[in-house]
Amino acid sequence: MSYRVTSYEALQTNLSAAGTTLMLCRANIGRIALSDEEKADTLWRIDRQIAELEAMRLELTRPATHKRSSPTMRKSHLRPIA
């Protein structure tokens, strides 16, 4: 099984699942007793995820210079050893 996102449909499915997960985490966040260390760790994780989303946004808004070929269509740059 490959975990690579290789289609629009897979991308949308994963983003939807991420959104659902975020809503479930957020639903009762105020009722969870967190230590200062746990709060700091949670904030760090949130910041990292925001950074990943911003990187995705940047990549999607950047003008495409060429269309990427699918991984199965790429030619190997390595020569076979004889």
mmCIF file of C-alpha atoms in Angstrom:
data_model
loop_
_atom_site.group_PDB
_atom_site.id
_atom_site.type_symbol
_atom_site.label_atom_id
_atom_site.label_comp_id
_atom_site.label_asym_id
_atom_site.label_seq_id
_atom_site.Cartn_x
_atom_site.Cartn_y
_atom_site.Cartn_z
ATOM 1 C CA MET A 1 0.000 0.000 0.000
ATOM 2 C CA SER A 2 1.330 3.400 -0.947
ATOM 3 C CA TYR A 3 0.677 6.392 1.280
ATOM 4 C CA ARG A 4 1.628 8.873 -1.416
ATOM 5 C CA VAL A 5 -1.064 11.305 -2.457
ATOM 6 C CA THR A 6 -1.133 11.013 -6.232
ATOM 7 C CA SER A 7 -4.514 12.418 -7.223
ATOM 8 C CA TYR A 8 -6.829 15.316 -6.552
ATOM 9 C CA GLU A 9 -9.336 12.936 -4.984
ATOM 10 C CA ALA A 10 -6.742 11.534 -2.559
ATOM 11 C CA LEU A 11 -5.603 15.052 -1.669
ATOM 12 C CA GLN A 12 -9.182 16.122 -0.933
ATOM 13 C CA THR A 13 -9.836 12.962 1.105
ATOM 14 C CA ASN A 14 -6.757 13.564 3.241
ATOM 15 C CA LEU A 15 -7.541 17.250 3.754
ATOM 16 C CA SER A 16 -11.097 16.341 4.749
ATOM 17 C CA ALA A 17 -9.843 13.752 7.244
ATOM 18 C CA ALA A 18 -7.397 16.301 8.661
ATOM 19 C CA GLY A 19 -10.207 18.830 9.045
ATOM 20 C CA THR A 20 -12.382 16.298 10.842
ATOM 21 C CA THR A 21 -9.521 15.381 13.164
ATOM 22 C CA LEU A 22 -8.908 19.043 13.972
ATOM 23 C CA MET A 23 -12.586 19.604 14.793
ATOM 24 C CA LEU A 24 -12.590 16.568 17.099
ATOM 25 C CA CYS A 25 -9.437 17.753 18.875
ATOM 26 C CA ARG A 26 -10.800 21.267 19.238
ATOM 27 C CA ALA A 27 -14.256 20.236 20.480
ATOM 28 C CA ASN A 28 -13.255 19.816 24.126
ATOM 29 C CA ILE A 29 -9.788 21.349 24.277
ATOM 30 C CA GLY A 30 -10.890 23.693 27.069
ATOM 31 C CA ARG A 31 -11.941 20.760 29.256
ATOM 32 C CA ILE A 32 -8.626 18.890 29.055
ATOM 33 C CA ALA A 33 -6.318 19.414 32.007
ATOM 34 C CA LEU A 34 -2.898 20.093 30.505
ATOM 35 C CA SER A 35 0.342 20.782 32.316
ATOM 36 C CA ASP A 36 2.485 23.702 31.189
ATOM 37 C CA GLU A 37 4.770 21.226 29.393
ATOM 38 C CA GLU A 38 1.817 19.566 27.637
ATOM 39 C CA LYS A 39 0.477 22.970 26.568
ATOM 40 C CA ALA A 40 3.894 23.953 25.203
ATOM 41 C CA ASP A 41 4.165 20.655 23.307
ATOM 42 C CA THR A 42 0.660 21.061 21.893
ATOM 43 C CA LEU A 43 1.370 24.627 20.793
ATOM 44 C CA TRP A 44 4.623 23.477 19.157
ATOM 45 C CA ARG A 45 2.738 20.767 17.234
ATOM 46 C CA ILE A 46 0.075 23.252 16.135
ATOM 47 C CA ASP A 47 2.764 25.681 14.943
ATOM 48 C CA ARG A 48 4.478 22.898 12.937
ATOM 49 C CA GLN A 49 1.184 21.915 11.303
ATOM 50 C CA ILE A 50 0.395 25.527 10.436
ATOM 51 C CA ALA A 51 3.856 25.788 8.854
ATOM 52 C CA GLU A 52 3.145 22.669 6.767
ATOM 53 C CA LEU A 53 -0.179 24.107 5.608
ATOM 54 C CA GLU A 54 1.494 27.410 4.709
ATOM 55 C CA ALA A 55 4.131 25.522 2.707
ATOM 56 C CA MET A 56 1.357 23.691 0.839
ATOM 57 C CA ARG A 57 -0.407 26.994 0.156
ATOM 58 C CA LEU A 58 2.831 28.519 -1.141
ATOM 59 C CA GLU A 59 3.454 25.565 -3.442
ATOM 60 C CA LEU A 60 -0.090 25.720 -4.819
ATOM 61 C CA THR A 61 0.045 29.478 -5.457
ATOM 62 C CA ARG A 62 3.501 29.441 -7.046
ATOM 63 C CA PRO A 63 3.381 29.648 -10.834
ATOM 64 C CA ALA A 64 4.080 26.257 -12.365
ATOM 65 C CA THR A 65 7.188 26.240 -14.530
ATOM 66 C CA HIS A 66 6.506 22.779 -15.890
ATOM 67 C CA LYS A 67 4.083 19.948 -15.366
ATOM 68 C CA ARG A 68 5.468 17.199 -13.197
ATOM 69 C CA SER A 69 5.392 13.735 -14.631
ATOM 70 C CA SER A 70 3.912 10.934 -12.608
ATOM 71 C CA PRO A 71 6.436 8.884 -10.621
ATOM 72 C CA THR A 72 5.882 5.858 -12.856
ATOM 73 C CA MET A 73 6.752 7.880 -15.957
ATOM 74 C CA ARG A 74 10.102 9.213 -14.734
ATOM 75 C CA LYS A 75 13.175 7.892 -16.455
ATOM 76 C CA SER A 76 16.012 6.667 -14.336
ATOM 77 C CA HIS A 77 19.196 8.698 -14.602
ATOM 78 C CA LEU A 78 21.263 5.718 -13.447
ATOM 79 C CA ARG A 79 22.932 3.372 -15.877
ATOM 80 C CA PRO A 80 22.720 -0.364 -15.270
ATOM 81 C CA ILE A 81 25.970 -1.919 -14.106
ATOM 82 C CA ALA A 82 27.252 -4.452 -16.608
#
